[in-house]
mmCIF file with all atom_site columns, C-alpha atoms in Angstrom:
data_model
loop_
_atom_site.group_PDB
_atom_site.id
_atom_site.type_symbol
_atom_site.label_atom_id
_atom_site.label_alt_id
_atom_site.label_comp_id
_atom_site.label_asym_id
_atom_site.label_entity_id
_atom_site.label_seq_id
_atom_site.pdbx_PDB_ins_code
_atom_site.Cartn_x
_atom_site.Cartn_y
_atom_site.Cartn_z
_atom_site.occupancy
_atom_site.B_iso_or_equiv
_atom_site.pdbx_formal_charge
_atom_site.auth_seq_id
_atom_site.auth_comp_id
_atom_site.auth_asym_id
_atom_site.auth_atom_id
_atom_site.pdbx_PDB_model_num
ATOM 1   C CA . UNK A 1 1   ? -101.288 34.498 25.769 1.00 58.00 ? 1184 UNK A CA 1
ATOM 2   C CA . UNK A 1 2   ? -101.366 33.054 29.245 1.00 75.00 ? 1185 UNK A CA 1
ATOM 3   C CA . UNK A 1 3   ? -105.051 33.355 30.198 1.00 90.00 ? 1186 UNK A CA 1
ATOM 4   C CA . UNK A 1 4   ? -107.453 30.569 31.041 1.00 95.00 ? 1187 UNK A CA 1
ATOM 5   C CA . UNK A 1 5   ? -111.049 31.753 30.761 1.00 96.00 ? 1188 UNK A CA 1
ATOM 6   C CA . UNK A 1 6   ? -113.662 29.930 32.830 1.00 96.00 ? 1189 UNK A CA 1
ATOM 7   C CA . UNK A 1 7   ? -117.448 30.048 32.683 1.00 96.00 ? 1190 UNK A CA 1
ATOM 8   C CA . UNK A 1 8   ? -119.962 30.340 34.157 1.00 97.00 ? 1191 UNK A CA 1
ATOM 9   C CA . UNK A 1 9   ? -118.968 32.371 37.193 1.00 95.00 ? 1192 UNK A CA 1
ATOM 10  C CA . UNK A 1 10  ? -121.742 30.713 39.191 1.00 97.00 ? 1193 UNK A CA 1
ATOM 11  C CA . UNK A 1 11  ? -123.995 27.737 38.618 1.00 98.00 ? 1194 UNK A CA 1
ATOM 12  C CA . UNK A 1 12  ? -127.093 26.389 40.358 1.00 98.00 ? 1195 UNK A CA 1
ATOM 13  C CA . UNK A 1 13  ? -128.070 22.782 39.677 1.00 98.00 ? 1196 UNK A CA 1
ATOM 14  C CA . UNK A 1 14  ? -130.743 20.555 41.127 1.00 98.00 ? 1197 UNK A CA 1
ATOM 15  C CA . UNK A 1 15  ? -129.713 17.402 42.950 1.00 98.00 ? 1198 UNK A CA 1
ATOM 16  C CA . UNK A 1 16  ? -129.259 14.584 40.452 1.00 98.00 ? 1199 UNK A CA 1
ATOM 17  C CA . UNK A 1 17  ? -128.604 16.953 37.568 1.00 98.00 ? 1200 UNK A CA 1
ATOM 18  C CA . UNK A 1 18  ? -125.482 17.440 35.463 1.00 98.00 ? 1201 UNK A CA 1
ATOM 19  C CA . UNK A 1 19  ? -123.140 20.327 36.263 1.00 98.00 ? 1202 UNK A CA 1
ATOM 20  C CA . UNK A 1 20  ? -121.012 21.593 33.375 1.00 98.00 ? 1203 UNK A CA 1
ATOM 21  C CA . UNK A 1 21  ? -118.161 24.079 33.704 1.00 98.00 ? 1204 UNK A CA 1
ATOM 22  C CA . UNK A 1 22  ? -116.225 25.256 30.673 1.00 98.00 ? 1205 UNK A CA 1
ATOM 23  C CA . UNK A 1 23  ? -112.709 26.561 30.201 1.00 98.00 ? 1206 UNK A CA 1
ATOM 24  C CA . UNK A 1 24  ? -110.798 27.932 27.244 1.00 97.00 ? 1207 UNK A CA 1
ATOM 25  C CA . UNK A 1 25  ? -107.084 28.486 26.921 1.00 96.00 ? 1208 UNK A CA 1
ATOM 26  C CA . UNK A 1 26  ? -104.905 30.321 24.440 1.00 93.00 ? 1209 UNK A CA 1
ATOM 27  C CA . UNK A 1 27  ? -101.415 28.976 24.865 1.00 91.00 ? 1210 UNK A CA 1
ATOM 28  C CA . UNK A 1 28  ? -100.924 25.917 22.663 1.00 90.00 ? 1211 UNK A CA 1
ATOM 29  C CA . UNK A 1 29  ? -97.850  24.991 24.719 1.00 89.00 ? 1212 UNK A CA 1
ATOM 30  C CA . UNK A 1 30  ? -100.096 24.034 27.638 1.00 91.00 ? 1213 UNK A CA 1
ATOM 31  C CA . UNK A 1 31  ? -100.054 20.274 28.077 1.00 89.00 ? 1214 UNK A CA 1
ATOM 32  C CA . UNK A 1 32  ? -101.535 19.668 31.515 1.00 92.00 ? 1215 UNK A CA 1
ATOM 33  C CA . UNK A 1 33  ? -105.073 20.615 32.550 1.00 95.00 ? 1216 UNK A CA 1
ATOM 34  C CA . UNK A 1 34  ? -106.134 19.995 36.168 1.00 95.00 ? 1217 UNK A CA 1
ATOM 35  C CA . UNK A 1 35  ? -109.345 20.878 37.957 1.00 97.00 ? 1218 UNK A CA 1
ATOM 36  C CA . UNK A 1 36  ? -109.301 21.903 41.608 1.00 97.00 ? 1219 UNK A CA 1
ATOM 37  C CA . UNK A 1 37  ? -112.211 21.881 44.054 1.00 98.00 ? 1220 UNK A CA 1
ATOM 38  C CA . UNK A 1 38  ? -112.398 24.342 46.948 1.00 97.00 ? 1221 UNK A CA 1
ATOM 39  C CA . UNK A 1 39  ? -114.852 24.207 49.843 1.00 96.00 ? 1222 UNK A CA 1
ATOM 40  C CA . UNK A 1 40  ? -115.501 27.319 51.979 1.00 93.00 ? 1223 UNK A CA 1
ATOM 41  C CA . UNK A 1 41  ? -112.732 27.880 54.491 1.00 91.00 ? 1224 UNK A CA 1
ATOM 42  C CA . UNK A 1 42  ? -110.472 25.326 52.821 1.00 94.00 ? 1225 UNK A CA 1
ATOM 43  C CA . UNK A 1 43  ? -107.700 25.410 50.288 1.00 95.00 ? 1226 UNK A CA 1
ATOM 44  C CA . UNK A 1 44  ? -108.188 24.043 46.753 1.00 96.00 ? 1227 UNK A CA 1
ATOM 45  C CA . UNK A 1 45  ? -107.678 20.300 46.276 1.00 95.00 ? 1228 UNK A CA 1
ATOM 46  C CA . UNK A 1 46  ? -106.885 18.469 43.054 1.00 95.00 ? 1229 UNK A CA 1
ATOM 47  C CA . UNK A 1 47  ? -110.017 16.807 41.690 1.00 97.00 ? 1230 UNK A CA 1
ATOM 48  C CA . UNK A 1 48  ? -109.059 15.410 38.294 1.00 96.00 ? 1231 UNK A CA 1
ATOM 49  C CA . UNK A 1 49  ? -106.557 16.220 35.535 1.00 95.00 ? 1232 UNK A CA 1
ATOM 50  C CA . UNK A 1 50  ? -106.069 15.492 31.837 1.00 94.00 ? 1233 UNK A CA 1
ATOM 51  C CA . UNK A 1 51  ? -103.369 15.711 29.202 1.00 92.00 ? 1234 UNK A CA 1
ATOM 52  C CA . UNK A 1 52  ? -104.188 16.789 25.620 1.00 89.00 ? 1235 UNK A CA 1
ATOM 53  C CA . UNK A 1 53  ? -103.383 13.393 24.109 1.00 91.00 ? 1236 UNK A CA 1
ATOM 54  C CA . UNK A 1 54  ? -106.779 12.082 25.304 1.00 93.00 ? 1237 UNK A CA 1
ATOM 55  C CA . UNK A 1 55  ? -110.225 13.545 24.663 1.00 95.00 ? 1238 UNK A CA 1
ATOM 56  C CA . UNK A 1 56  ? -111.897 12.387 27.850 1.00 97.00 ? 1239 UNK A CA 1
ATOM 57  C CA . UNK A 1 57  ? -111.040 11.265 31.361 1.00 97.00 ? 1240 UNK A CA 1
ATOM 58  C CA . UNK A 1 58  ? -113.539 9.936  33.866 1.00 97.00 ? 1241 UNK A CA 1
ATOM 59  C CA . UNK A 1 59  ? -113.184 9.423  37.596 1.00 96.00 ? 1242 UNK A CA 1
ATOM 60  C CA . UNK A 1 60  ? -116.402 8.395  39.283 1.00 97.00 ? 1243 UNK A CA 1
ATOM 61  C CA . UNK A 1 61  ? -119.027 11.083 38.679 1.00 98.00 ? 1244 UNK A CA 1
ATOM 62  C CA . UNK A 1 62  ? -116.446 13.562 37.378 1.00 98.00 ? 1245 UNK A CA 1
ATOM 63  C CA . UNK A 1 63  ? -115.469 13.707 33.690 1.00 98.00 ? 1246 UNK A CA 1
ATOM 64  C CA . UNK A 1 64  ? -113.152 16.032 31.807 1.00 97.00 ? 1247 UNK A CA 1
ATOM 65  C CA . UNK A 1 65  ? -113.849 16.491 28.100 1.00 97.00 ? 1248 UNK A CA 1
ATOM 66  C CA . UNK A 1 66  ? -111.005 17.954 26.072 1.00 96.00 ? 1249 UNK A CA 1
ATOM 67  C CA . UNK A 1 67  ? -111.138 19.536 22.605 1.00 95.00 ? 1250 UNK A CA 1
ATOM 68  C CA . UNK A 1 68  ? -107.601 20.300 21.500 1.00 94.00 ? 1251 UNK A CA 1
ATOM 69  C CA . UNK A 1 69  ? -108.516 21.945 18.192 1.00 94.00 ? 1252 UNK A CA 1
ATOM 70  C CA . UNK A 1 70  ? -110.914 24.343 19.915 1.00 95.00 ? 1253 UNK A CA 1
ATOM 71  C CA . UNK A 1 71  ? -108.555 24.844 22.866 1.00 95.00 ? 1254 UNK A CA 1
ATOM 72  C CA . UNK A 1 72  ? -111.399 24.124 25.239 1.00 97.00 ? 1255 UNK A CA 1
ATOM 73  C CA . UNK A 1 73  ? -112.016 21.694 28.064 1.00 97.00 ? 1256 UNK A CA 1
ATOM 74  C CA . UNK A 1 74  ? -114.881 21.138 30.427 1.00 98.00 ? 1257 UNK A CA 1
ATOM 75  C CA . UNK A 1 75  ? -115.778 19.446 33.692 1.00 98.00 ? 1258 UNK A CA 1
ATOM 76  C CA . UNK A 1 76  ? -118.970 17.424 33.874 1.00 98.00 ? 1259 UNK A CA 1
ATOM 77  C CA . UNK A 1 77  ? -120.352 16.371 37.251 1.00 98.00 ? 1260 UNK A CA 1
ATOM 78  C CA . UNK A 1 78  ? -122.943 13.655 36.823 1.00 98.00 ? 1261 UNK A CA 1
ATOM 79  C CA . UNK A 1 79  ? -125.693 13.049 39.404 1.00 98.00 ? 1262 UNK A CA 1
ATOM 80  C CA . UNK A 1 80  ? -124.715 16.272 41.202 1.00 98.00 ? 1263 UNK A CA 1
ATOM 81  C CA . UNK A 1 81  ? -125.077 16.164 44.987 1.00 98.00 ? 1264 UNK A CA 1
ATOM 82  C CA . UNK A 1 82  ? -125.376 18.927 47.611 1.00 97.00 ? 1265 UNK A CA 1
ATOM 83  C CA . UNK A 1 83  ? -121.942 17.849 48.857 1.00 97.00 ? 1266 UNK A CA 1
ATOM 84  C CA . UNK A 1 84  ? -120.510 18.899 45.474 1.00 98.00 ? 1267 UNK A CA 1
ATOM 85  C CA . UNK A 1 85  ? -121.344 22.533 46.284 1.00 98.00 ? 1268 UNK A CA 1
ATOM 86  C CA . UNK A 1 86  ? -117.966 24.252 46.103 1.00 98.00 ? 1269 UNK A CA 1
ATOM 87  C CA . UNK A 1 87  ? -115.863 26.503 43.917 1.00 97.00 ? 1270 UNK A CA 1
ATOM 88  C CA . UNK A 1 88  ? -114.194 24.794 40.980 1.00 98.00 ? 1271 UNK A CA 1
ATOM 89  C CA . UNK A 1 89  ? -111.045 26.065 39.280 1.00 97.00 ? 1272 UNK A CA 1
ATOM 90  C CA . UNK A 1 90  ? -109.683 24.899 35.966 1.00 97.00 ? 1273 UNK A CA 1
ATOM 91  C CA . UNK A 1 91  ? -106.041 25.428 35.122 1.00 95.00 ? 1274 UNK A CA 1
ATOM 92  C CA . UNK A 1 92  ? -103.624 25.007 32.269 1.00 93.00 ? 1275 UNK A CA 1
ATOM 93  C CA . UNK A 1 93  ? -99.900  24.505 32.396 1.00 87.00 ? 1276 UNK A CA 1
ATOM 94  C CA . UNK A 1 94  ? -96.831  24.228 30.303 1.00 74.00 ? 1277 UNK A CA 1
ATOM 95  C CA . UNK A 1 95  ? -94.434  25.026 33.094 1.00 71.00 ? 1278 UNK A CA 1
ATOM 96  C CA . UNK A 1 96  ? -96.398  26.848 35.721 1.00 81.00 ? 1279 UNK A CA 1
ATOM 97  C CA . UNK A 1 97  ? -100.155 26.567 36.210 1.00 89.00 ? 1280 UNK A CA 1
ATOM 98  C CA . UNK A 1 98  ? -102.453 29.369 35.051 1.00 91.00 ? 1281 UNK A CA 1
ATOM 99  C CA . UNK A 1 99  ? -105.813 29.232 36.825 1.00 94.00 ? 1282 UNK A CA 1
ATOM 100 C CA . UNK A 1 100 ? -109.268 30.247 35.656 1.00 95.00 ? 1283 UNK A CA 1
ATOM 101 C CA . UNK A 1 101 ? -111.424 32.647 37.660 1.00 95.00 ? 1284 UNK A CA 1
ATOM 102 C CA . UNK A 1 102 ? -113.429 29.910 39.378 1.00 95.00 ? 1285 UNK A CA 1
ATOM 103 C CA . UNK A 1 103 ? -117.050 28.734 39.281 1.00 97.00 ? 1286 UNK A CA 1
ATOM 104 C CA . UNK A 1 104 ? -119.221 28.682 42.372 1.00 97.00 ? 1287 UNK A CA 1
ATOM 105 C CA . UNK A 1 105 ? -121.431 25.611 42.137 1.00 98.00 ? 1288 UNK A CA 1
ATOM 106 C CA . UNK A 1 106 ? -124.519 25.254 44.299 1.00 98.00 ? 1289 UNK A CA 1
ATOM 107 C CA . UNK A 1 107 ? -126.439 21.988 44.173 1.00 98.00 ? 1290 UNK A CA 1
ATOM 108 C CA . UNK A 1 108 ? -129.973 22.345 45.526 1.00 97.00 ? 1291 UNK A CA 1
ATOM 109 C CA . UNK A 1 109 ? -131.624 19.408 47.326 1.00 94.00 ? 1292 UNK A CA 1
ATOM 110 C CA . UNK B 2 1   ? -105.687 18.260 58.031 1.00 52.00 ? 975  UNK B CA 1
ATOM 111 C CA . UNK B 2 2   ? -104.313 18.720 54.548 1.00 57.00 ? 976  UNK B CA 1
ATOM 112 C CA . UNK B 2 3   ? -100.661 18.115 55.401 1.00 93.00 ? 977  UNK B CA 1
ATOM 113 C CA . UNK B 2 4   ? -99.991  21.793 54.739 1.00 97.00 ? 978  UNK B CA 1
ATOM 114 C CA . UNK B 2 5   ? -100.606 23.995 57.782 1.00 97.00 ? 979  UNK B CA 1
ATOM 115 C CA . UNK B 2 6   ? -100.871 27.769 57.611 1.00 98.00 ? 980  UNK B CA 1
ATOM 116 C CA . UNK B 2 7   ? -100.877 30.201 60.519 1.00 97.00 ? 981  UNK B CA 1
ATOM 117 C CA . UNK B 2 8   ? -102.505 32.437 61.419 1.00 97.00 ? 982  UNK B CA 1
ATOM 118 C CA . UNK B 2 9   ? -105.895 31.671 59.820 1.00 97.00 ? 983  UNK B CA 1
ATOM 119 C CA . UNK B 2 10  ? -106.940 35.321 60.053 1.00 97.00 ? 984  UNK B CA 1
ATOM 120 C CA . UNK B 2 11  ? -104.846 38.474 60.261 1.00 96.00 ? 985  UNK B CA 1
ATOM 121 C CA . UNK B 2 12  ? -105.843 42.124 60.458 1.00 96.00 ? 986  UNK B CA 1
ATOM 122 C CA . UNK B 2 13  ? -103.038 44.625 60.116 1.00 93.00 ? 987  UNK B CA 1
ATOM 123 C CA . UNK B 2 14  ? -102.602 48.313 59.586 1.00 90.00 ? 988  UNK B CA 1
ATOM 124 C CA . UNK B 2 15  ? -100.663 49.695 56.654 1.00 89.00 ? 989  UNK B CA 1
ATOM 125 C CA . UNK B 2 16  ? -97.643  50.489 58.835 1.00 88.00 ? 990  UNK B CA 1
ATOM 126 C CA . UNK B 2 17  ? -97.460  47.111 60.576 1.00 88.00 ? 991  UNK B CA 1
ATOM 127 C CA . UNK B 2 18  ? -95.014  44.284 59.961 1.00 94.00 ? 992  UNK B CA 1
ATOM 128 C CA . UNK B 2 19  ? -96.323  40.743 60.187 1.00 95.00 ? 993  UNK B CA 1
ATOM 129 C CA . UNK B 2 20  ? -95.426  37.284 58.906 1.00 97.00 ? 994  UNK B CA 1
ATOM 130 C CA . UNK B 2 21  ? -97.409  34.379 57.530 1.00 98.00 ? 995  UNK B CA 1
ATOM 131 C CA . UNK B 2 22  ? -96.174  30.876 58.224 1.00 98.00 ? 996  UNK B CA 1
ATOM 132 C CA . UNK B 2 23  ? -96.559  27.669 56.240 1.00 98.00 ? 997  UNK B CA 1
ATOM 133 C CA . UNK B 2 24  ? -95.416  24.189 57.227 1.00 97.00 ? 998  UNK B CA 1
ATOM 134 C CA . UNK B 2 25  ? -95.752  20.982 55.225 1.00 97.00 ? 999  UNK B CA 1
ATOM 135 C CA . UNK B 2 26  ? -95.393  17.439 56.534 1.00 93.00 ? 1000 UNK B CA 1
ATOM 136 C CA . UNK B 2 27  ? -95.569  15.714 53.150 1.00 94.00 ? 1001 UNK B CA 1
ATOM 137 C CA . UNK B 2 28  ? -91.872  15.465 52.367 1.00 92.00 ? 1002 UNK B CA 1
ATOM 138 C CA . UNK B 2 29  ? -92.288  17.738 49.358 1.00 93.00 ? 1003 UNK B CA 1
ATOM 139 C CA . UNK B 2 30  ? -89.459  19.734 47.828 1.00 92.00 ? 1004 UNK B CA 1
ATOM 140 C CA . UNK B 2 31  ? -91.340  22.603 46.202 1.00 93.00 ? 1005 UNK B CA 1
ATOM 141 C CA . UNK B 2 32  ? -93.351  25.267 48.034 1.00 94.00 ? 1006 UNK B CA 1
ATOM 142 C CA . UNK B 2 33  ? -95.496  28.078 46.686 1.00 95.00 ? 1007 UNK B CA 1
ATOM 143 C CA . UNK B 2 34  ? -97.300  31.243 47.749 1.00 97.00 ? 1008 UNK B CA 1
ATOM 144 C CA . UNK B 2 35  ? -100.540 32.107 45.955 1.00 96.00 ? 1009 UNK B CA 1
ATOM 145 C CA . UNK B 2 36  ? -102.862 35.100 46.352 1.00 97.00 ? 1010 UNK B CA 1
ATOM 146 C CA . UNK B 2 37  ? -106.604 34.480 46.057 1.00 96.00 ? 1011 UNK B CA 1
ATOM 147 C CA . UNK B 2 38  ? -108.887 37.469 45.568 1.00 93.00 ? 1012 UNK B CA 1
ATOM 148 C CA . UNK B 2 39  ? -112.644 37.240 45.066 1.00 87.00 ? 1013 UNK B CA 1
ATOM 149 C CA . UNK B 2 40  ? -113.743 36.497 41.488 1.00 82.00 ? 1014 UNK B CA 1
ATOM 150 C CA . UNK B 2 41  ? -110.133 36.400 40.273 1.00 88.00 ? 1015 UNK B CA 1
ATOM 151 C CA . UNK B 2 42  ? -107.831 33.560 39.244 1.00 90.00 ? 1016 UNK B CA 1
ATOM 152 C CA . UNK B 2 43  ? -105.387 32.191 41.765 1.00 93.00 ? 1017 UNK B CA 1
ATOM 153 C CA . UNK B 2 44  ? -102.284 34.318 41.394 1.00 94.00 ? 1018 UNK B CA 1
ATOM 154 C CA . UNK B 2 45  ? -98.865  32.706 41.766 1.00 94.00 ? 1019 UNK B CA 1
ATOM 155 C CA . UNK B 2 46  ? -96.506  34.878 43.820 1.00 96.00 ? 1020 UNK B CA 1
ATOM 156 C CA . UNK B 2 47  ? -93.375  32.869 44.623 1.00 95.00 ? 1021 UNK B CA 1
ATOM 157 C CA . UNK B 2 48  ? -91.958  29.400 44.108 1.00 93.00 ? 1022 UNK B CA 1
ATOM 158 C CA . UNK B 2 49  ? -89.207  27.684 46.070 1.00 94.00 ? 1023 UNK B CA 1
ATOM 159 C CA . UNK B 2 50  ? -87.604  24.472 44.903 1.00 90.00 ? 1024 UNK B CA 1
ATOM 160 C CA . UNK B 2 51  ? -85.247  22.719 47.338 1.00 90.00 ? 1025 UNK B CA 1
ATOM 161 C CA . UNK B 2 52  ? -85.162  25.962 49.405 1.00 90.00 ? 1026 UNK B CA 1
ATOM 162 C CA . UNK B 2 53  ? -84.084  28.066 46.432 1.00 92.00 ? 1027 UNK B CA 1
ATOM 163 C CA . UNK B 2 54  ? -86.397  30.700 44.988 1.00 91.00 ? 1028 UNK B CA 1
ATOM 164 C CA . UNK B 2 55  ? -87.132  29.770 41.396 1.00 90.00 ? 1029 UNK B CA 1
ATOM 165 C CA . UNK B 2 56  ? -89.939  32.178 40.635 1.00 88.00 ? 1030 UNK B CA 1
ATOM 166 C CA . UNK B 2 57  ? -90.944  35.685 41.667 1.00 89.00 ? 1031 UNK B CA 1
ATOM 167 C CA . UNK B 2 58  ? -94.018  36.671 39.710 1.00 87.00 ? 1032 UNK B CA 1
ATOM 168 C CA . UNK B 2 59  ? -93.323  40.424 39.747 1.00 91.00 ? 1033 UNK B CA 1
ATOM 169 C CA . UNK B 2 60  ? -94.511  40.690 43.326 1.00 95.00 ? 1034 UNK B CA 1
ATOM 170 C CA . UNK B 2 61  ? -94.074  44.091 45.073 1.00 95.00 ? 1035 UNK B CA 1
ATOM 171 C CA . UNK B 2 62  ? -91.174  44.231 47.519 1.00 95.00 ? 1036 UNK B CA 1
ATOM 172 C CA . UNK B 2 63  ? -93.556  44.794 50.441 1.00 96.00 ? 1037 UNK B CA 1
ATOM 173 C CA . UNK B 2 64  ? -93.990  40.998 50.257 1.00 97.00 ? 1038 UNK B CA 1
ATOM 174 C CA . UNK B 2 65  ? -90.802  39.183 51.226 1.00 97.00 ? 1039 UNK B CA 1
ATOM 175 C CA . UNK B 2 66  ? -90.660  35.372 51.199 1.00 97.00 ? 1040 UNK B CA 1
ATOM 176 C CA . UNK B 2 67  ? -88.327  33.183 53.211 1.00 97.00 ? 1041 UNK B CA 1
ATOM 177 C CA . UNK B 2 68  ? -87.747  29.450 52.927 1.00 96.00 ? 1042 UNK B CA 1
ATOM 178 C CA . UNK B 2 69  ? -85.330  28.212 55.618 1.00 95.00 ? 1043 UNK B CA 1
ATOM 179 C CA . UNK B 2 70  ? -85.858  24.546 54.690 1.00 93.00 ? 1044 UNK B CA 1
ATOM 180 C CA . UNK B 2 71  ? -88.061  22.403 52.450 1.00 90.00 ? 1045 UNK B CA 1
ATOM 181 C CA . UNK B 2 72  ? -90.737  22.098 55.156 1.00 95.00 ? 1046 UNK B CA 1
ATOM 182 C CA . UNK B 2 73  ? -91.212  25.749 56.084 1.00 97.00 ? 1047 UNK B CA 1
ATOM 183 C CA . UNK B 2 74  ? -92.149  28.838 54.144 1.00 98.00 ? 1048 UNK B CA 1
ATOM 184 C CA . UNK B 2 75  ? -92.770  32.352 55.397 1.00 98.00 ? 1049 UNK B CA 1
ATOM 185 C CA . UNK B 2 76  ? -94.221  35.472 53.843 1.00 98.00 ? 1050 UNK B CA 1
ATOM 186 C CA . UNK B 2 77  ? -93.075  38.651 55.563 1.00 97.00 ? 1051 UNK B CA 1
ATOM 187 C CA . UNK B 2 78  ? -95.393  41.608 55.134 1.00 96.00 ? 1052 UNK B CA 1
ATOM 188 C CA . UNK B 2 79  ? -94.647  45.307 55.619 1.00 94.00 ? 1053 UNK B CA 1
ATOM 189 C CA . UNK B 2 80  ? -96.296  48.580 54.622 1.00 93.00 ? 1054 UNK B CA 1
ATOM 190 C CA . UNK B 2 81  ? -99.113  46.801 52.855 1.00 94.00 ? 1055 UNK B CA 1
ATOM 191 C CA . UNK B 2 82  ? -101.954 48.488 50.995 1.00 94.00 ? 1056 UNK B CA 1
ATOM 192 C CA . UNK B 2 83  ? -105.705 47.856 51.399 1.00 94.00 ? 1057 UNK B CA 1
ATOM 193 C CA . UNK B 2 84  ? -105.754 46.178 47.959 1.00 94.00 ? 1058 UNK B CA 1
ATOM 194 C CA . UNK B 2 85  ? -103.444 43.518 49.383 1.00 96.00 ? 1059 UNK B CA 1
ATOM 195 C CA . UNK B 2 86  ? -106.368 42.200 51.426 1.00 96.00 ? 1060 UNK B CA 1
ATOM 196 C CA . UNK B 2 87  ? -106.955 38.647 50.186 1.00 97.00 ? 1061 UNK B CA 1
ATOM 197 C CA . UNK B 2 88  ? -106.639 34.978 51.052 1.00 97.00 ? 1062 UNK B CA 1
ATOM 198 C CA . UNK B 2 89  ? -102.990 33.911 50.928 1.00 98.00 ? 1063 UNK B CA 1
ATOM 199 C CA . UNK B 2 90  ? -102.533 30.250 50.133 1.00 98.00 ? 1064 UNK B CA 1
ATOM 200 C CA . UNK B 2 91  ? -99.442  28.156 50.615 1.00 97.00 ? 1065 UNK B CA 1
ATOM 201 C CA . UNK B 2 92  ? -98.981  25.009 48.556 1.00 95.00 ? 1066 UNK B CA 1
ATOM 202 C CA . UNK B 2 93  ? -96.411  22.276 48.192 1.00 94.00 ? 1067 UNK B CA 1
ATOM 203 C CA . UNK B 2 94  ? -95.662  19.630 45.584 1.00 91.00 ? 1068 UNK B CA 1
ATOM 204 C CA . UNK B 2 95  ? -93.178  16.774 45.354 1.00 88.00 ? 1069 UNK B CA 1
ATOM 205 C CA . UNK B 2 96  ? -91.273  18.606 42.644 1.00 80.00 ? 1070 UNK B CA 1
ATOM 206 C CA . UNK B 2 97  ? -91.695  21.828 40.715 1.00 70.00 ? 1071 UNK B CA 1
ATOM 207 C CA . UNK B 2 98  ? -93.056  20.175 37.589 1.00 71.00 ? 1072 UNK B CA 1
ATOM 208 C CA . UNK B 2 99  ? -96.382  20.933 35.959 1.00 65.00 ? 1073 UNK B CA 1
ATOM 209 C CA . UNK B 2 100 ? -97.933  17.512 36.511 1.00 75.00 ? 1074 UNK B CA 1
ATOM 210 C CA . UNK B 2 101 ? -96.969  17.440 40.173 1.00 80.00 ? 1075 UNK B CA 1
ATOM 211 C CA . UNK B 2 102 ? -100.211 17.956 42.141 1.00 86.00 ? 1076 UNK B CA 1
ATOM 212 C CA . UNK B 2 103 ? -100.341 21.017 44.336 1.00 92.00 ? 1077 UNK B CA 1
ATOM 213 C CA . UNK B 2 104 ? -101.337 20.437 47.966 1.00 94.00 ? 1078 UNK B CA 1
ATOM 214 C CA . UNK B 2 105 ? -102.794 23.618 49.402 1.00 96.00 ? 1079 UNK B CA 1
ATOM 215 C CA . UNK B 2 106 ? -103.132 24.782 52.965 1.00 96.00 ? 1080 UNK B CA 1
ATOM 216 C CA . UNK B 2 107 ? -106.354 26.403 54.157 1.00 96.00 ? 1081 UNK B CA 1
ATOM 217 C CA . UNK B 2 108 ? -104.951 29.880 53.782 1.00 97.00 ? 1082 UNK B CA 1
ATOM 218 C CA . UNK B 2 109 ? -104.527 33.042 55.824 1.00 98.00 ? 1083 UNK B CA 1
ATOM 219 C CA . UNK B 2 110 ? -107.310 35.582 55.393 1.00 97.00 ? 1084 UNK B CA 1
ATOM 220 C CA . UNK B 2 111 ? -105.508 38.958 55.449 1.00 97.00 ? 1085 UNK B CA 1
ATOM 221 C CA . UNK B 2 112 ? -107.279 42.262 55.947 1.00 96.00 ? 1086 UNK B CA 1
ATOM 222 C CA . UNK B 2 113 ? -105.274 45.464 55.606 1.00 95.00 ? 1087 UNK B CA 1
ATOM 223 C CA . UNK B 2 114 ? -106.898 48.490 57.247 1.00 92.00 ? 1088 UNK B CA 1
#
């Protein structure tokens, strides 16, 4: 199976809170899992990525947690800010990238 | 600017029209991609070019015709489109066509087919 399932579809978080977006994949051949961030009117931009040989990767306020046995990975945004309001896409790849459906995040002041 | 420029930003066309989307990258990349983005759906890969050669056609209808004259330019020629083809069309580039090579996206062309 080639799908990457992403949830929730939309998320509202208060400023300073933690935003959590989850993704699940089916293809065990996938070995590269990036997250892209897209602001309105702009194209997606790479935010952070992980390989399945590590369980966690942190870059600033953004952390990917990876559970290989469950075939799940998630993005955590700590101390969420209004400027983080965007659509977030997870993806999985073993050759070409398969994207999730996207999560619209809104961070309220 | 993202380094990947797409024109036009918006396009409205009738079902019998012929139009073209243009993408140009100034990043020195060797792989270029067309993606379709529809609301509430995953990004959908359409075509991949690697060193000007098409390496992937993701079962895209023939009313979409790509052209890659060199590693910096990519076109998507459109003819006899359907209303369901209305979407945001994104161009991307990467240094190489390998999975860990980050994709650099343009800001897209918003296409409306009437």
